[in-house]
mmCIF file of C-alpha atoms in Angstrom:
data_model
loop_
_atom_site.group_PDB
_atom_site.id
_atom_site.type_symbol
_atom_site.label_atom_id
_atom_site.label_comp_id
_atom_site.label_asym_id
_atom_site.label_seq_id
_atom_site.Cartn_x
_atom_site.Cartn_y
_atom_site.Cartn_z
ATOM 1 C CA UNK X 196 5.253 -21.779 7.498
ATOM 2 C CA UNK X 197 6.407 -18.653 5.681
ATOM 3 C CA UNK X 198 2.897 -17.512 4.679
ATOM 4 C CA UNK X 199 3.071 -14.939 1.878
ATOM 5 C CA UNK X 200 6.522 -13.890 0.706
ATOM 6 C CA UNK X 201 7.224 -11.001 -1.637
ATOM 7 C CA UNK X 202 10.454 -10.322 -3.472
ATOM 8 C CA UNK X 203 12.097 -7.911 -3.746
ATOM 9 C CA UNK X 204 11.363 -5.759 -0.679
ATOM 10 C CA UNK X 205 12.773 -2.572 -2.192
ATOM 11 C CA UNK X 206 13.528 -1.484 -5.721
ATOM 12 C CA UNK X 207 14.413 1.686 -7.579
ATOM 13 C CA UNK X 208 13.681 1.779 -11.305
ATOM 14 C CA UNK X 209 14.317 4.309 -13.995
ATOM 15 C CA UNK X 210 11.397 5.430 -16.119
ATOM 16 C CA UNK X 211 10.854 2.971 -18.945
ATOM 17 C CA UNK X 212 12.531 0.021 -17.256
ATOM 18 C CA UNK X 213 10.675 -3.213 -16.661
ATOM 19 C CA UNK X 214 10.554 -5.500 -13.667
ATOM 20 C CA UNK X 215 8.645 -8.390 -12.132
ATOM 21 C CA UNK X 216 7.473 -8.653 -8.541
ATOM 22 C CA UNK X 217 7.137 -12.161 -7.211
ATOM 23 C CA UNK X 218 4.588 -13.322 -4.669
ATOM 24 C CA UNK X 219 4.783 -16.821 -3.246
ATOM 25 C CA UNK X 220 2.420 -18.455 -0.743
ATOM 26 C CA UNK X 221 2.828 -21.812 0.926
ATOM 27 C CA UNK X 222 -0.716 -22.179 2.291
ATOM 28 C CA UNK X 223 -2.239 -23.797 -0.805
ATOM 29 C CA UNK X 224 -4.585 -20.818 -1.212
ATOM 30 C CA UNK X 225 -6.731 -20.514 -4.300
ATOM 31 C CA UNK X 226 -7.154 -16.742 -4.418
ATOM 32 C CA UNK X 227 -4.318 -14.283 -4.801
ATOM 33 C CA UNK X 228 -4.329 -10.497 -5.170
ATOM 34 C CA UNK X 229 -2.018 -7.619 -5.965
ATOM 35 C CA UNK X 230 -2.735 -4.255 -4.312
ATOM 36 C CA UNK X 231 -0.961 -0.940 -4.384
ATOM 37 C CA UNK X 232 -0.982 1.401 -1.422
ATOM 38 C CA UNK X 233 -0.490 5.121 -1.778
ATOM 39 C CA UNK X 234 -0.784 7.729 0.999
ATOM 40 C CA UNK X 235 -4.419 8.505 1.741
ATOM 41 C CA UNK X 236 -5.655 6.064 -0.899
ATOM 42 C CA UNK X 237 -5.851 2.844 1.060
ATOM 43 C CA UNK X 238 -5.350 -0.434 -0.768
ATOM 44 C CA UNK X 239 -6.365 -0.497 -4.410
ATOM 45 C CA UNK X 240 -6.674 -3.761 -6.291
ATOM 46 C CA UNK X 241 -4.517 -4.102 -9.408
ATOM 47 C CA UNK X 242 -5.151 -7.684 -10.550
ATOM 48 C CA UNK X 243 -6.319 -10.882 -8.946
ATOM 49 C CA UNK X 244 -6.500 -14.609 -9.538
ATOM 50 C CA UNK X 245 -9.066 -17.148 -8.365
ATOM 51 C CA UNK X 246 -6.956 -20.170 -9.246
ATOM 52 C CA UNK X 247 -3.984 -21.491 -11.142
ATOM 53 C CA UNK X 248 -3.979 -20.268 -14.730
ATOM 54 C CA UNK X 249 -6.601 -17.547 -14.131
ATOM 55 C CA UNK X 250 -6.189 -13.780 -13.826
ATOM 56 C CA UNK X 251 -8.544 -10.819 -13.858
ATOM 57 C CA UNK X 252 -8.334 -7.042 -13.747
ATOM 58 C CA UNK X 253 -8.982 -5.081 -10.600
ATOM 59 C CA UNK X 254 -9.599 -1.405 -10.002
ATOM 60 C CA UNK X 255 -6.276 -0.024 -11.333
ATOM 61 C CA UNK X 256 -4.829 -2.515 -13.854
ATOM 62 C CA UNK X 257 -3.330 -0.144 -16.439
ATOM 63 C CA UNK X 258 0.439 -0.479 -16.847
ATOM 64 C CA UNK X 259 0.562 -3.866 -15.111
ATOM 65 C CA UNK X 260 0.351 -7.494 -16.173
ATOM 66 C CA UNK X 261 0.136 -10.659 -14.100
ATOM 67 C CA UNK X 262 0.575 -14.372 -14.443
ATOM 68 C CA UNK X 263 -0.313 -17.364 -12.290
ATOM 69 C CA UNK X 264 1.314 -20.338 -13.903
ATOM 70 C CA UNK X 265 1.674 -22.170 -10.594
ATOM 71 C CA UNK X 266 -0.849 -22.113 -7.777
ATOM 72 C CA UNK X 267 1.667 -20.878 -5.230
ATOM 73 C CA UNK X 268 3.050 -17.993 -7.293
ATOM 74 C CA UNK X 269 1.501 -14.771 -8.543
ATOM 75 C CA UNK X 270 3.735 -12.478 -10.580
ATOM 76 C CA UNK X 271 3.162 -8.767 -11.180
ATOM 77 C CA UNK X 272 4.946 -7.209 -14.144
ATOM 78 C CA UNK X 273 5.629 -3.623 -15.056
ATOM 79 C CA UNK X 274 6.560 -3.442 -18.724
ATOM 80 C CA UNK X 275 7.562 0.216 -18.869
ATOM 81 C CA UNK X 276 7.727 1.805 -15.450
ATOM 82 C CA UNK X 277 6.387 5.320 -14.894
ATOM 83 C CA UNK X 278 6.812 7.652 -11.888
ATOM 84 C CA UNK X 279 3.073 7.241 -11.208
ATOM 85 C CA UNK X 280 3.808 3.614 -10.333
ATOM 86 C CA UNK X 281 5.898 4.639 -7.370
ATOM 87 C CA UNK X 282 4.058 2.923 -4.541
ATOM 88 C CA UNK X 283 4.096 0.135 -2.001
ATOM 89 C CA UNK X 284 2.828 -3.102 -3.512
ATOM 90 C CA UNK X 285 1.175 -5.789 -1.413
ATOM 91 C CA UNK X 286 0.353 -9.307 -2.401
ATOM 92 C CA UNK X 287 -2.365 -11.167 -0.527
ATOM 93 C CA UNK X 288 -3.888 -14.606 -0.607
ATOM 94 C CA UNK X 289 -7.121 -16.150 0.600
ATOM 95 C CA UNK X 290 -7.903 -19.824 1.021
ATOM 96 C CA UNK X 291 -11.036 -19.962 -1.130
ATOM 97 C CA UNK X 292 -14.544 -18.597 -1.370
ATOM 98 C CA UNK X 293 -15.501 -20.151 1.970
ATOM 99 C CA UNK X 294 -12.957 -18.136 3.903
ATOM 100 C CA UNK X 295 -12.753 -14.373 4.324
ATOM 101 C CA UNK X 296 -9.361 -13.735 5.919
ATOM 102 C CA UNK X 297 -6.691 -12.397 3.578
ATOM 103 C CA UNK X 298 -3.014 -12.916 4.376
ATOM 104 C CA UNK X 299 -0.618 -10.235 3.205
ATOM 105 C CA UNK X 300 3.030 -10.237 2.277
ATOM 106 C CA UNK X 301 5.396 -7.665 3.768
ATOM 107 C CA UNK X 302 5.207 -5.408 0.736
ATOM 108 C CA UNK X 303 7.520 -4.144 -1.974
ATOM 109 C CA UNK X 304 8.484 -0.492 -1.910
ATOM 110 C CA UNK X 305 9.010 0.600 -5.503
ATOM 111 C CA UNK X 306 10.364 3.974 -6.553
ATOM 112 C CA UNK X 307 10.397 4.994 -10.212
ATOM 113 C CA UNK X 308 12.662 7.923 -10.998
ATOM 114 C CA UNK Z 535 -19.165 -0.899 -7.661
ATOM 115 C CA UNK Z 536 -18.169 -0.742 -4.053
ATOM 116 C CA UNK Z 537 -17.147 2.159 -1.834
ATOM 117 C CA UNK Z 538 -16.347 2.470 1.841
ATOM 118 C CA UNK Z 539 -16.116 5.540 4.040
ATOM 119 C CA UNK Z 540 -14.180 5.769 7.279
ATOM 120 C CA UNK Z 541 -12.621 8.683 9.167
ATOM 121 C CA UNK Z 542 -9.076 9.523 8.152
ATOM 122 C CA UNK Z 543 -7.795 9.968 11.696
ATOM 123 C CA UNK Z 544 -8.840 9.284 15.266
ATOM 124 C CA UNK Z 545 -6.921 10.200 18.407
ATOM 125 C CA UNK Z 546 -7.349 8.870 21.933
ATOM 126 C CA UNK Z 547 -5.446 8.457 25.176
ATOM 127 C CA UNK Z 548 -4.019 5.292 26.621
ATOM 128 C CA UNK Z 549 -6.593 3.262 28.517
ATOM 129 C CA UNK Z 550 -9.554 4.832 26.738
ATOM 130 C CA UNK Z 551 -12.128 3.312 24.385
ATOM 131 C CA UNK Z 552 -12.285 4.330 20.736
ATOM 132 C CA UNK Z 553 -14.732 3.527 17.962
ATOM 133 C CA UNK Z 554 -13.836 3.584 14.262
ATOM 134 C CA UNK Z 555 -16.861 3.734 11.973
ATOM 135 C CA UNK Z 556 -17.254 2.395 8.470
ATOM 136 C CA UNK Z 557 -20.124 2.883 6.048
ATOM 137 C CA UNK Z 558 -20.275 1.055 2.771
ATOM 138 C CA UNK Z 559 -22.080 0.913 -0.533
ATOM 139 C CA UNK Z 560 -21.851 -2.335 -2.437
ATOM 140 C CA UNK Z 561 -23.550 -4.031 -5.324
ATOM 141 C CA UNK Z 562 -23.325 -7.301 -3.426
ATOM 142 C CA UNK Z 563 -22.464 -7.902 0.204
ATOM 143 C CA UNK Z 564 -20.792 -10.868 1.817
ATOM 144 C CA UNK Z 565 -19.332 -9.491 5.026
ATOM 145 C CA UNK Z 566 -17.322 -6.709 6.678
ATOM 146 C CA UNK Z 567 -13.742 -7.267 7.782
ATOM 147 C CA UNK Z 568 -11.247 -5.178 9.705
ATOM 148 C CA UNK Z 569 -7.477 -5.078 9.255
ATOM 149 C CA UNK Z 570 -4.696 -3.422 11.252
ATOM 150 C CA UNK Z 571 -1.537 -2.054 9.699
ATOM 151 C CA UNK Z 572 1.418 -0.649 11.605
ATOM 152 C CA UNK Z 573 3.728 1.803 9.865
ATOM 153 C CA UNK Z 574 5.940 -0.042 7.407
ATOM 154 C CA UNK Z 575 4.139 -3.313 8.003
ATOM 155 C CA UNK Z 576 1.623 -5.528 6.275
ATOM 156 C CA UNK Z 577 -2.107 -5.426 6.954
ATOM 157 C CA UNK Z 578 -3.188 -8.148 9.354
ATOM 158 C CA UNK Z 579 -6.689 -9.515 9.795
ATOM 159 C CA UNK Z 580 -8.574 -8.529 12.968
ATOM 160 C CA UNK Z 581 -12.201 -9.547 12.604
ATOM 161 C CA UNK Z 582 -15.077 -10.407 10.322
ATOM 162 C CA UNK Z 583 -18.843 -9.891 10.569
ATOM 163 C CA UNK Z 584 -21.210 -11.656 8.211
ATOM 164 C CA UNK Z 585 -24.317 -11.169 10.345
ATOM 165 C CA UNK Z 586 -25.715 -8.250 12.325
ATOM 166 C CA UNK Z 587 -24.422 -7.802 15.813
ATOM 167 C CA UNK Z 588 -21.285 -7.605 17.843
ATOM 168 C CA UNK Z 589 -18.278 -9.908 17.609
ATOM 169 C CA UNK Z 590 -15.762 -9.743 20.439
ATOM 170 C CA UNK Z 591 -12.129 -10.783 20.323
ATOM 171 C CA UNK Z 592 -10.252 -9.742 23.438
ATOM 172 C CA UNK Z 593 -9.948 -5.957 23.600
ATOM 173 C CA UNK Z 594 -11.329 -5.579 20.084
ATOM 174 C CA UNK Z 595 -14.962 -5.829 19.049
ATOM 175 C CA UNK Z 596 -16.604 -5.355 15.681
ATOM 176 C CA UNK Z 597 -20.210 -4.523 14.947
ATOM 177 C CA UNK Z 598 -22.317 -4.777 11.819
ATOM 178 C CA UNK Z 599 -25.722 -3.484 10.813
ATOM 179 C CA UNK Z 600 -26.534 -4.684 7.306
ATOM 180 C CA UNK Z 601 -29.746 -2.665 7.122
ATOM 181 C CA UNK Z 602 -27.755 0.533 7.742
ATOM 182 C CA UNK Z 603 -24.718 -0.564 5.656
ATOM 183 C CA UNK Z 604 -22.660 0.350 8.675
ATOM 184 C CA UNK Z 605 -20.127 -1.193 10.963
ATOM 185 C CA UNK Z 606 -17.571 -0.195 13.532
ATOM 186 C CA UNK Z 607 -14.463 -1.419 15.258
ATOM 187 C CA UNK Z 608 -14.301 -0.852 18.994
ATOM 188 C CA UNK Z 609 -10.957 -0.876 20.759
ATOM 189 C CA UNK Z 610 -10.963 -0.974 24.550
ATOM 190 C CA UNK Z 611 -8.205 -0.382 27.097
ATOM 191 C CA UNK Z 612 -6.139 1.333 24.450
ATOM 192 C CA UNK Z 613 -2.412 0.717 24.470
ATOM 193 C CA UNK Z 614 0.360 2.621 22.733
ATOM 194 C CA UNK Z 615 0.931 -0.381 20.466
ATOM 195 C CA UNK Z 616 -2.602 0.080 19.096
ATOM 196 C CA UNK Z 617 -1.379 3.159 17.205
ATOM 197 C CA UNK Z 618 -1.777 1.999 13.619
ATOM 198 C CA UNK Z 619 -4.008 2.299 10.585
ATOM 199 C CA UNK Z 620 -7.260 0.378 10.567
ATOM 200 C CA UNK Z 621 -9.025 -0.608 7.374
ATOM 201 C CA UNK Z 622 -12.534 -1.861 6.889
ATOM 202 C CA UNK Z 623 -13.116 -4.116 3.904
ATOM 203 C CA UNK Z 624 -16.106 -5.683 2.218
ATOM 204 C CA UNK Z 625 -15.978 -8.905 0.304
ATOM 205 C CA UNK Z 626 -15.660 -12.598 0.750
ATOM 206 C CA UNK Z 627 -17.105 -15.587 -0.964
ATOM 207 C CA UNK Z 628 -16.764 -14.868 -4.640
ATOM 208 C CA UNK Z 629 -16.636 -11.111 -4.003
ATOM 209 C CA UNK Z 630 -13.288 -9.390 -4.287
ATOM 210 C CA UNK Z 631 -12.121 -7.759 -1.048
ATOM 211 C CA UNK Z 632 -12.378 -3.972 -1.348
ATOM 212 C CA UNK Z 633 -10.741 -1.792 1.272
ATOM 213 C CA UNK Z 634 -11.565 1.601 2.696
ATOM 214 C CA UNK Z 635 -8.911 4.319 2.746
ATOM 215 C CA UNK Z 636 -7.992 3.561 6.328
ATOM 216 C CA UNK Z 637 -8.202 5.330 9.680
ATOM 217 C CA UNK Z 638 -5.020 6.381 11.383
ATOM 218 C CA UNK Z 639 -5.374 5.819 15.139
ATOM 219 C CA UNK Z 640 -3.036 7.831 17.314
ATOM 220 C CA UNK Z 641 -2.845 6.820 20.952
ATOM 221 C CA UNK Z 642 -1.385 9.403 23.335
ATOM 222 C CA UNK Z 643 0.082 8.599 26.753
#
């Protein structure tokens, strides 16, 4: 059981470039989330999904888009990267509304120069 | 909206007991969770309280008072490996998990 897997683990982008972060979970979880973590700011929710084909905005959605075409995958896209998007990105999943525990991936460290 | 407050840093010595507090304000409440995160690692789930009272899991305990919108994580017999960041979070059910800014615990020999 791999749990939650994020790719890539590290990436450096130039301002204006685009990229997609992939999150895959093999636990058949319904809920998936994308967070960003910045020093002193904790984990802030970017977008989330409560099931295949659904997405919704979180606390800091600007500059990001997401898709959940398959239940096991949740993609986070940056269309035109900005230095303010330099951060560590975590994907998490949760079984469903009956369960509280969230499982996190190992994170993607993104630097935009 | 939802907001959580917790201390930014706590220090303690090996073998001691430390308490990390968390107060919250939410428009809807489902439960209070705690997560641990070591430097460079992913957050991992520690505990969850849906009802008032104390939940014990080995050296770690978590407490909740819904009337006071307050909870804490208690770590006993501290070990060096407990040095990490600890996050409280509200949410569950149909509520989106919202995290506090985290408390950095530094354990000294």
